[in-house]
């Protein structure tokens, strides 16, 4: 079923060739139970990393100096997982991003591929793949109302400034993962935790490597919980 839907999606070619490649790759790996992680660095993350003169991002999350420092460490880290750069950030900040992106051998891709697939009505293969796995969701309480992904464990976080609760959030995630019995299926942890998500993923990937998967999906599930935080959300057929 997943392969058939994926072939249909690829035939439509609504994403460019490179974005379509990564989308298909992610779907195949998830459904094939091949663990991997990816994080997304948008204009908010780069504002924090570059310590630009701003108080908060578009969702009202404040910028914190220590968060910016750890985001920078996560970006230039040699940890082997997928890292995406938002096209908007690249267009407006490429002169500052490029020197940092050249410090490692990481291959950076479009951070918005999942959100674009959702916007184009082609995200379902991703959700179908997730629904073959055990999924933990780290995100705001309202996401318990989303109807696309079957969630085994929801770890609720504050709607704003979850960075201030970073230690508590990490304890909850690690407690769940460490209580998994030997032989249990690997877990996919979805982060809807704004800028802090990238720090969480870096720390967890260093600890667990590819024993589990850690994904930053940002606002992807918001419209499926009837919360429209992006302009394209209102246009979706849900």
Coordinates of C-alpha atoms in Angstrom, one line a residue:
X1 CA 0.0 0.0 0.0
X2 CA 2.7 2.4 1.0
X3 CA 4.8 1.7 -2.1
X4 CA 1.8 2.1 -4.4
X5 CA 0.9 5.5 -2.9
X6 CA 4.6 6.5 -3.1
X7 CA 4.8 5.7 -6.7
X8 CA 1.7 7.7 -7.4
X9 CA 3.1 10.6 -5.5
X10 CA 6.4 10.5 -7.4
X11 CA 4.5 10.4 -10.7
X12 CA 2.8 13.7 -9.8
X13 CA 6.2 15.4 -9.3
X14 CA 4.9 18.1 -7.1
X15 CA 8.3 18.5 -5.4
X16 CA 11.5 19.1 -7.3
X17 CA 13.7 16.1 -8.0
X18 CA 16.0 16.5 -5.0
X19 CA 13.2 17.1 -2.5
X20 CA 11.3 14.2 -4.0
X21 CA 14.3 11.9 -3.5
X22 CA 14.6 12.7 0.2
X23 CA 10.9 12.4 0.8
X24 CA 10.8 9.0 -0.9
X25 CA 14.0 8.0 1.0
X26 CA 12.5 8.9 4.4
X27 CA 9.3 7.0 3.6
X28 CA 11.2 3.9 2.6
X29 CA 13.4 4.0 5.6
X30 CA 10.5 4.5 8.1
X31 CA 8.4 1.7 6.6
X32 CA 11.5 -0.5 6.3
X33 CA 12.3 0.1 10.0
X34 CA 15.6 1.6 9.2
X35 CA 16.3 4.2 11.9
X36 CA 17.6 7.6 11.2
X37 CA 17.2 11.2 12.4
X38 CA 16.8 14.6 10.9
X39 CA 16.6 18.2 12.1
X40 CA 15.5 21.4 10.5
X41 CA 17.2 24.8 10.7
X42 CA 14.9 27.6 9.7
X43 CA 15.2 31.4 10.0
X44 CA 14.3 31.2 13.7
X45 CA 17.1 28.8 14.4
X46 CA 19.6 30.9 12.4
X47 CA 18.5 34.1 14.2
X48 CA 19.4 32.3 17.4
X49 CA 22.6 30.8 16.1
X50 CA 23.8 34.2 14.7
X51 CA 22.6 36.1 17.8
X52 CA 20.7 38.6 15.6
X53 CA 18.8 41.5 17.2
X54 CA 15.4 39.9 17.7
X55 CA 13.3 38.9 20.8
X56 CA 11.2 36.0 19.5
X57 CA 10.4 33.9 16.4
X58 CA 7.2 33.9 14.4
X59 CA 5.5 31.6 16.9
X60 CA 6.4 33.8 19.9
X61 CA 9.2 31.6 21.2
X62 CA 11.9 33.7 22.7
X63 CA 15.6 33.5 21.8
X64 CA 18.0 32.4 24.5
X65 CA 21.8 32.8 24.3
X66 CA 22.5 29.3 25.5
X67 CA 19.9 27.8 23.1
X68 CA 21.6 29.6 20.2
X69 CA 25.0 28.3 21.3
X70 CA 23.7 24.7 21.5
X71 CA 21.9 25.1 18.1
X72 CA 25.2 26.1 16.5
X73 CA 26.9 23.1 18.1
X74 CA 24.2 20.8 16.8
X75 CA 24.5 22.2 13.2
X76 CA 28.2 21.9 12.9
X77 CA 28.3 18.6 14.8
X78 CA 29.8 15.7 12.9
X79 CA 26.9 13.4 14.1
X80 CA 25.7 11.4 11.1
X81 CA 22.1 12.3 10.5
X82 CA 20.1 14.4 8.1
X83 CA 20.0 18.2 8.6
X84 CA 17.8 20.5 6.6
X85 CA 18.2 24.2 5.9
X86 CA 15.1 26.2 5.2
X87 CA 15.2 27.9 1.8
X88 CA 14.0 31.2 3.3
X89 CA 16.9 31.2 5.8
X90 CA 19.3 30.4 3.0
X91 CA 18.0 33.2 0.8
X92 CA 18.3 35.8 3.6
X93 CA 21.3 34.6 5.6
X94 CA 23.4 32.5 3.2
X95 CA 26.5 34.6 3.7
X96 CA 26.5 33.7 7.4
X97 CA 25.3 30.1 7.0
X98 CA 27.8 29.1 4.3
X99 CA 30.9 29.3 6.5
X100 CA 29.3 27.1 9.2
X101 CA 28.0 24.6 6.7
X102 CA 31.5 24.1 5.3
X103 CA 32.9 23.1 8.6
X104 CA 31.6 19.5 8.4
X105 CA 31.0 16.8 5.8
X106 CA 27.2 16.9 6.5
X107 CA 24.9 16.9 3.5
X108 CA 22.2 19.5 4.0
X109 CA 18.8 19.4 2.2
X110 CA 15.6 21.4 2.1
X111 CA 14.2 21.6 5.6
X112 CA 10.7 22.2 4.3
X113 CA 10.2 19.0 2.3
X114 CA 7.5 17.5 4.6
X115 CA 5.7 20.8 4.9
X116 CA 5.7 21.2 1.1
X117 CA 4.4 17.7 0.7
X118 CA 1.6 18.6 3.1
X119 CA 0.8 21.8 1.2
X120 CA 0.7 19.9 -2.1
X121 CA -1.6 17.2 -0.6
X122 CA 1.1 14.5 -0.9
X123 CA 2.1 13.9 2.7
X124 CA 0.0 10.8 3.2
X125 CA 2.8 8.2 2.4
X126 CA 4.8 9.8 5.3
X127 CA 1.9 9.3 7.7
X128 CA 1.2 5.8 6.4
X129 CA 4.9 4.9 7.1
X130 CA 4.8 6.3 10.6
X131 CA 1.6 4.3 11.3
X132 CA 3.6 1.1 10.9
X133 CA 5.9 2.1 13.7
X134 CA 5.7 2.9 17.5
X135 CA 5.6 6.7 17.7
X136 CA 6.3 9.1 20.6
X137 CA 5.2 12.7 20.1
X138 CA 6.9 15.5 21.9
X139 CA 4.7 18.6 21.4
X140 CA 1.9 20.9 22.7
X141 CA -1.1 19.3 24.3
X142 CA -3.4 20.4 21.5
X143 CA -1.7 17.8 19.2
X144 CA -3.5 15.1 21.1
X145 CA -6.4 16.0 18.8
X146 CA -4.5 15.3 15.5
X147 CA -5.9 12.5 13.5
X148 CA -3.1 11.4 11.2
X149 CA -0.5 9.6 13.2
X150 CA -1.1 6.9 15.8
X151 CA 0.7 8.0 18.9
X152 CA 1.8 5.5 21.5
X153 CA 3.1 8.1 24.0
X154 CA 2.5 11.9 24.0
X155 CA 4.9 14.0 26.0
X156 CA 3.2 17.4 26.3
X157 CA 5.4 20.5 26.3
X158 CA 4.6 24.2 26.9
X159 CA 3.1 26.0 23.9
X160 CA 5.7 28.8 24.3
X161 CA 9.4 28.8 25.3
X162 CA 9.7 25.0 25.8
X163 CA 13.5 25.6 26.0
X164 CA 12.9 26.6 29.6
X165 CA 11.7 23.1 30.3
X166 CA 14.4 21.4 28.2
X167 CA 15.8 19.3 31.1
X168 CA 12.4 18.0 32.1
X169 CA 11.5 17.2 28.5
X170 CA 14.7 15.3 28.0
X171 CA 14.2 13.3 31.2
X172 CA 10.7 12.2 30.0
X173 CA 12.0 11.1 26.6
X174 CA 15.0 9.2 28.0
X175 CA 12.8 7.6 30.6
X176 CA 10.5 6.2 28.0
X177 CA 13.3 5.0 25.7
X178 CA 15.3 3.5 28.6
X179 CA 12.3 1.5 29.8
X180 CA 12.0 -0.3 26.4
X181 CA 12.7 -4.0 26.9
X182 CA 15.4 -5.8 24.9
X183 CA 13.8 -6.9 21.6
X184 CA 11.2 -4.2 21.6
X185 CA 10.7 -2.4 18.3
X186 CA 12.6 0.8 17.9
X187 CA 10.7 4.0 18.5
X188 CA 10.2 7.0 16.2
X189 CA 10.2 10.2 18.3
X190 CA 8.5 13.2 16.6
X191 CA 9.4 16.6 17.9
X192 CA 7.1 19.6 17.5
X193 CA 9.2 21.7 19.8
X194 CA 10.2 24.8 17.8
X195 CA 13.9 25.7 17.9
X196 CA 14.7 23.4 20.9
X197 CA 13.9 20.3 18.8
X198 CA 17.3 20.5 17.1
X199 CA 19.2 20.5 20.3
X200 CA 17.1 17.6 21.6
X201 CA 17.7 15.6 18.5
X202 CA 21.5 16.2 18.6
X203 CA 21.7 15.1 22.2
X204 CA 19.5 12.0 21.7
X205 CA 21.2 10.9 18.6
X206 CA 24.6 11.1 20.3
X207 CA 23.3 8.9 23.1
X208 CA 21.2 6.4 21.2
X209 CA 22.8 6.6 17.7
X210 CA 20.4 4.7 15.3
X211 CA 18.7 2.6 18.0
X212 CA 15.7 4.9 17.6
X213 CA 14.7 7.7 15.1
X214 CA 14.3 11.3 16.0
X215 CA 12.5 13.7 13.7
X216 CA 11.8 17.4 13.9
X217 CA 8.5 17.9 12.1
X218 CA 7.8 21.4 13.3
X219 CA 4.2 22.5 12.6
X220 CA 3.4 19.6 10.3
X221 CA 0.6 18.2 12.5
X222 CA -1.0 21.5 13.5
X223 CA -3.7 21.7 10.8
X224 CA -4.7 18.1 11.5
X225 CA -5.4 19.2 15.1
X226 CA -7.5 22.1 13.7
X227 CA -4.8 24.6 14.7
X228 CA -3.6 26.7 11.8
X229 CA -0.2 28.2 12.5
X230 CA 0.9 28.7 8.9
X231 CA -0.8 30.4 6.0
X232 CA -1.0 27.2 3.9
X233 CA -2.7 25.3 6.7
X234 CA -6.1 26.8 6.0
X235 CA -6.0 25.6 2.4
X236 CA -5.4 21.9 3.2
X237 CA -8.0 19.3 2.5
X238 CA -8.0 17.5 5.8

